[in-house]
Amino acid sequence: MRTNSLRSRLLLVMALVFALGAGNVVIYLLDLDEDIRAHVLKEQVDTILATVTPAPDGSNLGALPVQFSASDWRYALYTRSGELVASAPAGTAPLPFRNPEALPETARAAITARLIGGDRVLVASRNDWEDCEELCQLFRERMAGSSVVIAILAAISLVSIIFLARWMLGSVRRAAELASTIGVAHPDRRIPLRELPEEIVPLAVSANQALDRLSSAYEIERRFTADAAHELRTPLAVLDLRLQKARTEQSPDWNAIARDMEQMRHLIDQLLALARADQGGDRPPHEPEACVGLARIVREAVADMLPAYEATSRTIDLDIAEGLVVADANRQLRQALRNLLDNAFRHGQGQVSVCLASWDERTAVLRVSDEGPAVRRGDGDVLFERFHKGVQNSPGSGLGLAIVRRILRNLGGDARIGTGPTFAIELIVPLAQPDTVRA
């Protein structure tokens, strides 16, 4: 039996407890003879003193019996200060003085002391070897019989412990059998918690949570693979046709080929960005939070897109409130805003406006609008769906706004269609609280 199994450990602990209990019984039986000797001595001294009371000068000490209850007795009479007054029988060495107040009632020796008349101490002792031998023989017989009973109880306890451990661990075994079936075919199965011992439940809960995370990661990977295969099929087919045509032409249309390559690069970048957003971003776990000014993030994102706008003679108007701070969201928010500006550049019209304002002490609103036609808010959610395009033949990937909403929701905010006469997207950005802002 493996010693690292829970069943083996239960058996070992319960067997140890049983052994300790049996050991205590044996020790108690071995000590019981001493207790009986002390009790018998006390009773016999009481009987002797009931017949003869020693005189203060010890003149009648010899009247005390030297043979009593098949034992040889000796006596010594002392003052309270420990001075010897008399001893009996004559010709024997006097017993040592003992303080009757310091001597416990359960003295484990065949000697005792009693206070006589308030100022005398009688020390009495007996030779109880014969009684001790009889007691030892009696206890040896009792121990022999008790050993058989203890052995039988040990066997019964061992069998009971085995069945108890099997019953206790039955639910764990069934949970393990079900957990072994969790896989690609049954990704939604989880370890049942109802029948598990409460000490095992936290482990099962953690395992179920880990399975939930793995299932989510698997679903993200499956969706990414399906999206990539679906969306890259058409541009790859178009590029293949252009390359086949280029082999037969004297002057291939390299500009068209370059546009197709750029479109595929853009699509792949968007797919990767969406996969990272689905996984909660690319910040390493347990990395300490860093608070950043929201106005700084907006200016950096606008600066990234400004060359493309200037190349087409379009402008970006800024209206930014200062002093708004976000925690640990620099790269994610910057990417979301760049996606909005790229979306406005590719599909919007006229001047683009970026407005940042506080909604309340916990939330800011970042609004990006252009001069294109407005969309009703009730009809706007479809624009945030993956691969949805306002104009199906447009060169975009249909992922920009889906990435934006995913990033904002990962941060605890959201993205929505803004109200007004022109097209606008509003980002609801959670702000850092004062106790998290670093000096």
Tab-separated table of C-alpha atoms in Angstrom:
chain	number	residue	atom	x	y	z
A	1	MET	CA	0.000	0.000	0.000
A	2	ARG	CA	1.430	3.369	-0.987
A	3	THR	CA	2.235	5.561	2.047
A	4	ASN	CA	1.430	8.743	0.138
A	5	SER	CA	-2.202	7.748	-0.459
A	6	LEU	CA	-4.933	9.319	1.632
A	7	ARG	CA	-6.294	5.900	2.587
A	8	SER	CA	-2.883	4.765	3.893
A	9	ARG	CA	-2.512	7.927	5.908
A	10	LEU	CA	-5.975	7.492	7.446
A	11	LEU	CA	-5.173	3.898	8.359
A	12	LEU	CA	-1.827	4.907	9.834
A	13	VAL	CA	-3.292	7.717	11.943
A	14	MET	CA	-6.216	5.660	13.228
A	15	ALA	CA	-3.946	2.670	13.994
A	16	LEU	CA	-1.619	4.991	15.898
A	17	VAL	CA	-4.543	6.349	17.915
A	18	PHE	CA	-5.667	2.802	18.732
A	19	ALA	CA	-2.120	1.821	19.770
A	20	LEU	CA	-1.866	4.835	22.064
A	21	GLY	CA	-5.197	3.923	23.660
A	22	ALA	CA	-4.114	0.325	24.190
A	23	GLY	CA	-0.808	1.531	25.642
A	24	ASN	CA	-2.624	3.770	28.099
A	25	VAL	CA	-4.736	0.808	29.239
A	26	VAL	CA	-1.613	-1.298	29.796
A	27	ILE	CA	0.109	1.483	31.740
A	28	TYR	CA	-3.003	1.977	33.843
A	29	LEU	CA	-3.150	-1.739	34.700
A	30	LEU	CA	0.550	-1.790	35.570
A	31	ASP	CA	0.161	1.192	37.905
A	32	LEU	CA	-3.016	-0.101	39.484
A	33	ASP	CA	-1.161	-2.464	41.837
A	34	GLU	CA	0.717	0.467	43.389
A	35	ASP	CA	-2.565	2.294	43.966
A	36	ILE	CA	-4.069	-0.808	45.576
A	37	ARG	CA	-1.013	-1.195	47.860
A	38	ALA	CA	-1.294	2.411	49.026
A	39	HIS	CA	-5.025	2.054	49.640
A	40	VAL	CA	-4.618	-1.233	51.591
A	41	LEU	CA	-1.841	0.314	53.723
A	42	LYS	CA	-4.059	3.258	54.622
A	43	GLU	CA	-6.953	1.003	55.608
A	44	GLN	CA	-4.724	-1.269	57.735
A	45	VAL	CA	-3.145	1.678	59.609
A	46	ASP	CA	-6.638	2.983	60.338
A	47	THR	CA	-7.561	-0.437	61.784
A	48	ILE	CA	-4.411	-0.606	63.947
A	49	LEU	CA	-4.876	2.895	65.369
A	50	ALA	CA	-8.510	2.099	66.135
A	51	THR	CA	-7.322	-0.523	68.672
A	52	VAL	CA	-4.193	1.130	70.135
A	53	THR	CA	-3.413	4.864	70.309
A	54	PRO	CA	0.309	5.561	70.881
A	55	ALA	CA	1.073	7.530	74.085
A	56	PRO	CA	2.932	10.870	73.680
A	57	ASP	CA	6.050	9.383	75.329
A	58	GLY	CA	5.881	6.210	73.235
A	59	SER	CA	5.553	3.970	76.259
A	60	ASN	CA	2.884	1.788	74.652
A	61	LEU	CA	4.428	1.731	71.178
A	62	GLY	CA	5.333	-1.925	71.725
A	63	ALA	CA	1.635	-2.710	72.064
A	64	LEU	CA	1.162	-2.092	68.359
A	65	PRO	CA	1.052	-5.389	66.415
A	66	VAL	CA	4.273	-6.425	64.689
A	67	GLN	CA	2.398	-9.135	62.790
A	68	PHE	CA	-0.792	-7.986	61.092
A	69	SER	CA	-2.538	-9.203	57.960
A	70	ALA	CA	0.338	-11.600	57.181
A	71	SER	CA	2.867	-8.745	57.132
A	72	ASP	CA	5.750	-7.626	59.384
A	73	TRP	CA	5.200	-4.130	60.815
A	74	ARG	CA	7.575	-1.483	62.164
A	75	TYR	CA	6.794	1.796	63.921
A	76	ALA	CA	8.532	5.016	64.913
A	77	LEU	CA	7.137	7.901	66.966
A	78	TYR	CA	8.492	11.415	66.327
A	79	THR	CA	7.769	14.920	67.494
A	80	ARG	CA	6.456	17.455	64.965
A	81	SER	CA	10.005	18.810	64.688
A	82	GLY	CA	11.386	15.366	63.712
A	83	GLU	CA	12.936	14.219	67.051
A	84	LEU	CA	12.677	10.479	67.653
A	85	VAL	CA	10.607	9.534	70.731
A	86	ALA	CA	10.414	5.725	70.432
A	87	SER	CA	10.512	2.899	67.898
A	88	ALA	CA	9.255	-0.691	67.735
A	89	PRO	CA	9.963	-3.526	67.660
A	90	ALA	CA	13.054	-3.300	69.836
A	91	GLY	CA	16.376	-4.029	68.253
A	92	THR	CA	15.434	-2.741	64.798
A	93	ALA	CA	16.588	0.478	63.195
A	94	PRO	CA	14.003	3.269	63.543
A	95	LEU	CA	12.049	4.289	60.451
A	96	PRO	CA	13.032	7.636	58.914
A	97	PHE	CA	10.911	10.666	59.758
A	98	ARG	CA	8.215	11.694	57.343
A	99	ASN	CA	6.052	14.779	57.352
A	100	PRO	CA	2.407	13.640	57.302
A	101	GLU	CA	1.264	16.904	55.722
A	102	ALA	CA	3.689	16.590	52.818
A	103	LEU	CA	2.991	12.902	52.208
A	104	PRO	CA	0.225	12.378	49.594
A	105	GLU	CA	-2.589	9.954	50.343
A	106	THR	CA	-1.641	7.861	47.291
A	107	ALA	CA	1.964	7.246	48.393
A	108	ARG	CA	3.302	4.451	46.188
A	109	ALA	CA	5.371	2.781	48.951
A	110	ALA	CA	4.596	0.541	51.953
A	111	ILE	CA	5.243	3.367	54.427
A	112	THR	CA	2.997	6.103	55.767
A	113	ALA	CA	2.854	8.776	58.497
A	114	ARG	CA	-0.010	9.879	60.742
A	115	LEU	CA	-0.392	12.848	63.086
A	116	ILE	CA	-1.124	11.626	66.664
A	117	GLY	CA	-2.511	13.935	69.340
A	118	GLY	CA	-1.580	17.091	67.493
A	119	ASP	CA	2.164	17.026	68.378
A	120	ARG	CA	3.356	13.503	67.587
A	121	VAL	CA	3.941	11.779	64.236
A	122	LEU	CA	3.633	7.995	63.860
A	123	VAL	CA	5.569	6.500	60.963
A	124	ALA	CA	4.433	2.955	60.082
A	125	SER	CA	5.772	0.500	57.514
A	126	ARG	CA	5.000	-3.068	56.537
A	127	ASN	CA	6.695	-5.797	54.518
A	128	ASP	CA	4.135	-6.514	51.760
A	129	TRP	CA	6.212	-8.590	49.388
A	130	GLU	CA	3.812	-11.541	49.605
A	131	ASP	CA	0.821	-9.298	48.897
A	132	CYS	CA	2.752	-7.643	46.058
A	133	GLU	CA	3.577	-11.008	44.538
A	134	GLU	CA	-0.086	-12.014	44.700
A	135	LEU	CA	-1.118	-8.736	43.064
A	136	CYS	CA	1.493	-9.136	40.333
A	137	GLN	CA	0.317	-12.672	39.622
A	138	LEU	CA	-3.281	-11.461	39.488
A	139	PHE	CA	-2.412	-8.663	37.076
A	140	ARG	CA	-0.363	-10.991	34.883
A	141	GLU	CA	-3.405	-13.201	34.526
A	142	ARG	CA	-5.616	-10.196	33.822
A	143	MET	CA	-3.113	-8.820	31.280
A	144	ALA	CA	-3.017	-12.163	29.462
A	145	GLY	CA	-6.775	-12.118	29.143
A	146	SER	CA	-6.813	-8.411	28.229
A	147	SER	CA	-4.203	-8.966	25.510
A	148	VAL	CA	-6.493	-11.399	23.733
A	149	VAL	CA	-9.385	-8.934	23.950
A	150	ILE	CA	-7.165	-6.082	22.747
A	151	ALA	CA	-5.960	-8.179	19.800
A	152	ILE	CA	-9.543	-9.003	18.816
A	153	LEU	CA	-10.537	-5.345	19.126
A	154	ALA	CA	-7.502	-4.356	17.066
A	155	ALA	CA	-8.521	-6.708	14.250
A	156	ILE	CA	-12.124	-5.466	14.363
A	157	SER	CA	-10.912	-1.856	14.386
A	158	LEU	CA	-8.572	-2.455	11.438
A	159	VAL	CA	-11.371	-3.956	9.337
A	160	SER	CA	-13.698	-1.113	10.356
A	161	ILE	CA	-11.068	1.471	9.468
A	162	ILE	CA	-10.590	-0.079	6.008
A	163	PHE	CA	-14.311	-0.040	5.276
A	164	LEU	CA	-14.659	3.474	6.718
A	165	ALA	CA	-11.810	4.768	4.553
A	166	ARG	CA	-13.315	3.092	1.488
A	167	TRP	CA	-16.694	4.690	2.235
A	168	MET	CA	-15.165	8.117	2.885
A	169	LEU	CA	-13.066	8.054	-0.293
A	170	GLY	CA	-15.783	6.584	-2.518
A	171	SER	CA	-16.988	10.040	-3.562
A	172	VAL	CA	-13.403	11.080	-4.295
A	173	ARG	CA	-12.928	8.021	-6.501
A	174	ARG	CA	-16.155	8.724	-8.384
A	175	ALA	CA	-15.115	12.351	-8.875
A	176	ALA	CA	-11.758	11.200	-10.226
A	177	GLU	CA	-13.477	8.825	-12.668
A	178	LEU	CA	-15.675	11.660	-13.952
A	179	ALA	CA	-12.685	14.034	-14.180
A	180	SER	CA	-10.896	11.485	-16.385
A	181	THR	CA	-13.669	11.885	-18.994
A	182	ILE	CA	-13.207	15.679	-19.292
A	183	GLY	CA	-11.662	16.495	-22.642
A	184	VAL	CA	-12.339	17.792	-26.112
A	185	ALA	CA	-15.416	15.573	-26.416
A	186	HIS	CA	-16.872	16.791	-23.086
A	187	PRO	CA	-15.271	20.143	-22.246
A	188	ASP	CA	-18.245	21.271	-20.136
A	189	ARG	CA	-18.071	18.491	-17.545
A	190	ARG	CA	-16.868	19.429	-14.067
A	191	ILE	CA	-16.034	17.636	-10.824
A	192	PRO	CA	-19.233	17.274	-8.714
A	193	LEU	CA	-18.945	18.869	-5.266
A	194	ARG	CA	-22.075	17.590	-3.499
A	195	GLU	CA	-20.732	14.238	-2.223
A	196	LEU	CA	-17.108	15.239	-1.630
A	197	PRO	CA	-15.720	15.601	1.920
A	198	GLU	CA	-15.538	19.267	2.877
A	199	GLU	CA	-11.727	19.042	3.174
A	200	ILE	CA	-11.532	18.040	-0.528
A	201	VAL	CA	-14.054	20.621	-1.788
A	202	PRO	CA	-11.575	23.576	-2.013
A	203	LEU	CA	-9.259	21.447	-4.187
A	204	ALA	CA	-12.158	20.414	-6.431
A	205	VAL	CA	-13.372	24.027	-6.704
A	206	SER	CA	-9.880	25.162	-7.739
A	207	ALA	CA	-9.682	22.326	-10.272
A	208	ASN	CA	-13.081	23.290	-11.732
A	209	GLN	CA	-11.986	26.926	-11.990
A	210	ALA	CA	-8.792	25.834	-13.747
A	211	LEU	CA	-10.879	23.730	-16.140
A	212	ASP	CA	-13.088	26.772	-16.811
A	213	ARG	CA	-10.018	28.823	-17.714
A	214	LEU	CA	-8.655	26.059	-19.927
A	215	SER	CA	-12.025	25.677	-21.620
A	216	SER	CA	-12.176	29.405	-22.245
A	217	ALA	CA	-8.643	29.408	-23.652
A	218	TYR	CA	-9.483	26.427	-25.867
A	219	GLU	CA	-12.620	28.177	-27.133
A	220	ILE	CA	-10.605	31.327	-27.884
A	221	GLU	CA	-8.025	29.299	-29.792
A	222	ARG	CA	-10.722	27.420	-31.704
A	223	ARG	CA	-12.487	30.660	-32.613
A	224	PHE	CA	-9.202	32.282	-33.678
A	225	THR	CA	-8.364	29.326	-35.915
A	226	ALA	CA	-11.823	29.317	-37.474
A	227	ASP	CA	-11.832	33.105	-37.970
A	228	ALA	CA	-8.355	33.106	-39.492
A	229	ALA	CA	-9.177	30.252	-41.845
A	230	HIS	CA	-12.435	31.913	-42.920
A	231	GLU	CA	-11.179	35.468	-43.351
A	232	LEU	CA	-7.830	34.697	-44.996
A	233	ARG	CA	-9.304	32.383	-47.599
A	234	THR	CA	-10.645	35.170	-49.877
A	235	PRO	CA	-7.633	37.541	-49.799
A	236	LEU	CA	-5.266	34.595	-50.356
A	237	ALA	CA	-7.327	33.451	-53.328
A	238	VAL	CA	-7.329	36.981	-54.782
A	239	LEU	CA	-3.578	37.319	-54.264
A	240	ASP	CA	-2.998	33.916	-55.901
A	241	LEU	CA	-4.983	35.008	-58.970
A	242	ARG	CA	-3.029	38.244	-59.215
A	243	LEU	CA	0.280	36.386	-58.996
A	244	GLN	CA	-0.807	33.885	-61.657
A	245	LYS	CA	-1.807	36.789	-63.889
A	246	ALA	CA	1.483	38.557	-63.204
A	247	ARG	CA	3.402	35.587	-64.640
A	248	THR	CA	1.763	36.129	-68.049
A	249	GLU	CA	1.951	39.941	-68.187
A	250	GLN	CA	4.843	42.097	-69.182
A	251	SER	CA	3.966	44.760	-66.594
A	252	PRO	CA	2.312	43.207	-63.510
A	253	ASP	CA	0.121	45.396	-61.358
A	254	TRP	CA	2.485	45.524	-58.384
A	255	ASN	CA	0.425	48.223	-56.687
A	256	ALA	CA	-2.619	45.950	-56.539
A	257	ILE	CA	-0.487	43.090	-55.236
A	258	ALA	CA	0.967	45.412	-52.567
A	259	ARG	CA	-2.539	46.481	-51.533
A	260	ASP	CA	-3.598	42.855	-51.192
A	261	MET	CA	-0.527	42.105	-49.060
A	262	GLU	CA	-1.213	45.126	-46.867
A	263	GLN	CA	-4.826	44.045	-46.422
A	264	MET	CA	-3.728	40.579	-45.294
A	265	ARG	CA	-1.143	42.016	-42.907
A	266	HIS	CA	-3.805	44.281	-41.448
A	267	LEU	CA	-6.242	41.384	-41.096
A	268	ILE	CA	-3.627	39.198	-39.359
A	269	ASP	CA	-2.702	42.029	-36.992
A	270	GLN	CA	-6.365	42.525	-36.135
A	271	LEU	CA	-6.911	38.809	-35.554
A	272	LEU	CA	-3.919	38.656	-33.201
A	273	ALA	CA	-5.079	41.775	-31.387
A	274	LEU	CA	-8.541	40.289	-30.937
A	275	ALA	CA	-7.063	37.021	-29.621
A	276	ARG	CA	-4.991	38.949	-27.062
A	277	ALA	CA	-8.047	40.967	-26.044
A	278	ASP	CA	-10.092	37.771	-25.618
A	279	GLN	CA	-7.390	36.471	-23.271
A	280	GLY	CA	-7.549	39.614	-21.156
A	281	GLY	CA	-4.591	41.468	-22.620
A	282	ASP	CA	-0.893	40.680	-22.689
A	283	ARG	CA	0.151	42.074	-19.306
A	284	PRO	CA	2.136	39.464	-17.319
A	285	PRO	CA	0.295	38.229	-14.201
A	286	HIS	CA	1.194	39.721	-10.804
A	287	GLU	CA	2.834	42.734	-12.452
A	288	PRO	CA	2.348	45.790	-10.215
A	289	GLU	CA	-0.142	48.360	-11.462
A	290	ALA	CA	1.087	51.630	-12.912
A	291	CYS	CA	-1.176	54.695	-13.025
A	292	VAL	CA	-1.028	56.800	-16.197
A	293	GLY	CA	-2.694	60.034	-17.202
A	294	LEU	CA	-5.529	59.406	-19.653
A	295	ALA	CA	-4.741	62.630	-21.561
A	296	ARG	CA	-1.233	61.338	-22.239
A	297	ILE	CA	-2.591	58.078	-23.684
A	298	VAL	CA	-4.940	60.016	-25.996
A	299	ARG	CA	-2.142	62.300	-27.279
A	300	GLU	CA	0.187	59.353	-27.955
A	301	ALA	CA	-2.513	57.451	-29.884
A	302	VAL	CA	-3.351	60.545	-31.941
A	303	ALA	CA	0.359	61.104	-32.650
A	304	ASP	CA	0.631	57.516	-33.953
A	305	MET	CA	-2.182	58.094	-36.487
A	306	LEU	CA	-1.426	61.718	-37.381
A	307	PRO	CA	0.932	60.965	-40.330
A	308	ALA	CA	-1.791	58.946	-42.078
A	309	TYR	CA	-4.317	61.763	-41.593
A	310	GLU	CA	-1.902	64.434	-42.802
A	311	ALA	CA	-1.143	62.395	-45.922
A	312	THR	CA	-4.811	62.697	-46.921
A	313	SER	CA	-5.200	66.290	-45.686
A	314	ARG	CA	-7.572	65.305	-42.911
A	315	THR	CA	-7.431	66.773	-39.427
A	316	ILE	CA	-7.981	65.564	-35.866
A	317	ASP	CA	-9.481	68.004	-33.369
A	318	LEU	CA	-8.680	67.436	-29.667
A	319	ASP	CA	-10.667	68.493	-26.599
A	320	ILE	CA	-8.984	66.773	-23.652
A	321	ALA	CA	-9.681	67.161	-19.931
A	322	GLU	CA	-6.555	66.986	-17.782
A	323	GLY	CA	-6.059	65.205	-14.462
A	324	LEU	CA	-7.874	61.971	-15.316
A	325	VAL	CA	-5.841	58.898	-14.352
A	326	VAL	CA	-6.272	55.230	-15.265
A	327	ALA	CA	-4.618	52.265	-13.613
A	328	ASP	CA	-2.669	49.690	-15.588
A	329	ALA	CA	-4.349	50.377	-18.938
A	330	ASN	CA	-1.764	52.267	-21.011
A	331	ARG	CA	-1.184	49.772	-23.838
A	332	GLN	CA	-4.772	48.494	-23.992
A	333	LEU	CA	-6.401	51.930	-24.128
A	334	ARG	CA	-3.845	53.201	-26.600
A	335	GLN	CA	-4.582	50.247	-28.894
A	336	ALA	CA	-8.365	50.747	-28.546
A	337	LEU	CA	-8.096	54.452	-29.414
A	338	ARG	CA	-5.811	53.732	-32.378
A	339	ASN	CA	-8.404	51.260	-33.660
A	340	LEU	CA	-11.100	53.932	-33.399
A	341	LEU	CA	-8.950	56.500	-35.208
A	342	ASP	CA	-8.057	53.907	-37.872
A	343	ASN	CA	-11.745	53.069	-38.281
A	344	ALA	CA	-12.580	56.764	-38.663
A	345	PHE	CA	-9.727	57.181	-41.148
A	346	ARG	CA	-10.770	54.215	-43.309
A	347	HIS	CA	-14.553	54.525	-43.136
A	348	GLY	CA	-15.333	57.992	-41.757
A	349	GLN	CA	-15.629	61.372	-43.429
A	350	GLY	CA	-14.194	64.828	-42.905
A	351	GLN	CA	-12.673	66.034	-39.669
A	352	VAL	CA	-12.286	63.649	-36.727
A	353	SER	CA	-12.898	64.929	-33.203
A	354	VAL	CA	-11.541	63.364	-29.996
A	355	CYS	CA	-13.152	64.560	-26.773
A	356	LEU	CA	-12.159	63.395	-23.278
A	357	ALA	CA	-14.262	64.381	-20.251
A	358	SER	CA	-15.088	63.019	-16.820
A	359	TRP	CA	-18.516	61.469	-16.315
A	360	ASP	CA	-18.220	61.165	-12.543
A	361	GLU	CA	-15.389	60.638	-10.067
A	362	ARG	CA	-15.054	56.976	-11.101
A	363	THR	CA	-15.619	57.137	-14.871
A	364	ALA	CA	-14.449	59.087	-17.918
A	365	VAL	CA	-15.980	59.259	-21.405
A	366	LEU	CA	-13.728	59.262	-24.463
A	367	ARG	CA	-15.666	60.202	-27.614
A	368	VAL	CA	-14.332	59.799	-31.171
A	369	SER	CA	-16.548	61.221	-33.930
A	370	ASP	CA	-16.308	62.145	-37.593
A	371	GLU	CA	-18.607	63.883	-40.076
A	372	GLY	CA	-20.183	60.706	-41.413
A	373	PRO	CA	-23.888	59.926	-40.969
A	374	ALA	CA	-25.073	59.022	-37.484
A	375	VAL	CA	-26.249	55.541	-36.496
A	376	ARG	CA	-29.136	54.998	-34.144
A	377	ARG	CA	-27.946	53.667	-30.818
A	378	GLY	CA	-30.390	50.758	-30.968
A	379	ASP	CA	-28.921	49.665	-34.313
A	380	GLY	CA	-25.300	50.306	-33.337
A	381	ASP	CA	-24.492	47.093	-31.442
A	382	VAL	CA	-24.269	45.174	-34.711
A	383	LEU	CA	-21.206	47.283	-35.599
A	384	PHE	CA	-19.315	45.699	-32.670
A	385	GLU	CA	-19.862	42.166	-33.938
A	386	ARG	CA	-16.841	40.333	-35.299
A	387	PHE	CA	-16.288	40.677	-39.055
A	388	HIS	CA	-19.276	42.959	-39.479
A	389	LYS	CA	-18.751	45.762	-42.001
A	390	GLY	CA	-20.973	48.737	-42.624
A	391	VAL	CA	-20.087	48.337	-46.309
A	392	GLN	CA	-19.399	44.709	-47.121
A	393	ASN	CA	-17.060	45.474	-50.033
A	394	SER	CA	-14.911	47.872	-47.993
A	395	PRO	CA	-11.241	46.897	-47.492
A	396	GLY	CA	-11.438	46.681	-43.684
A	397	SER	CA	-11.393	43.488	-41.632
A	398	GLY	CA	-14.566	44.112	-39.627
A	399	LEU	CA	-12.661	43.517	-36.376
A	400	GLY	CA	-11.684	47.014	-35.266
A	401	LEU	CA	-14.756	47.858	-33.192
A	402	ALA	CA	-14.993	44.289	-31.820
A	403	ILE	CA	-11.428	44.667	-30.499
A	404	VAL	CA	-12.290	48.057	-28.983
A	405	ARG	CA	-15.294	46.727	-27.061
A	406	ARG	CA	-13.400	43.628	-25.883
A	407	ILE	CA	-10.528	45.756	-24.543
A	408	LEU	CA	-12.836	48.165	-22.712
A	409	ARG	CA	-14.844	45.360	-21.131
A	410	ASN	CA	-11.631	43.691	-19.973
A	411	LEU	CA	-10.810	46.952	-18.185
A	412	GLY	CA	-14.241	47.154	-16.569
A	413	GLY	CA	-15.681	49.697	-19.013
A	414	ASP	CA	-17.559	49.464	-22.296
A	415	ALA	CA	-17.866	50.852	-25.827
A	416	ARG	CA	-21.081	52.117	-27.422
A	417	ILE	CA	-22.485	54.174	-30.268
A	418	GLY	CA	-22.618	57.861	-29.338
A	419	THR	CA	-25.562	60.192	-29.839
A	420	GLY	CA	-25.497	63.249	-32.084
A	421	PRO	CA	-25.908	64.348	-35.693
A	422	THR	CA	-22.739	62.535	-36.861
A	423	PHE	CA	-21.171	59.139	-36.377
A	424	ALA	CA	-19.531	58.740	-32.960
A	425	ILE	CA	-18.142	56.006	-30.715
A	426	GLU	CA	-17.967	56.516	-26.934
A	427	LEU	CA	-15.588	54.661	-24.638
A	428	ILE	CA	-16.605	54.352	-20.983
A	429	VAL	CA	-13.256	54.266	-19.152
A	430	PRO	CA	-12.977	53.386	-15.414
A	431	LEU	CA	-10.636	55.793	-13.577
A	432	ALA	CA	-8.049	54.933	-10.956
A	433	GLN	CA	-9.217	55.589	-7.396
A	434	PRO	CA	-7.231	58.025	-5.235
A	435	ASP	CA	-5.835	55.262	-2.994
A	436	THR	CA	-4.246	53.520	-6.033
A	437	VAL	CA	-2.626	56.577	-7.593
A	438	ARG	CA	1.094	56.741	-6.926
A	439	ALA	CA	2.744	59.987	-5.999
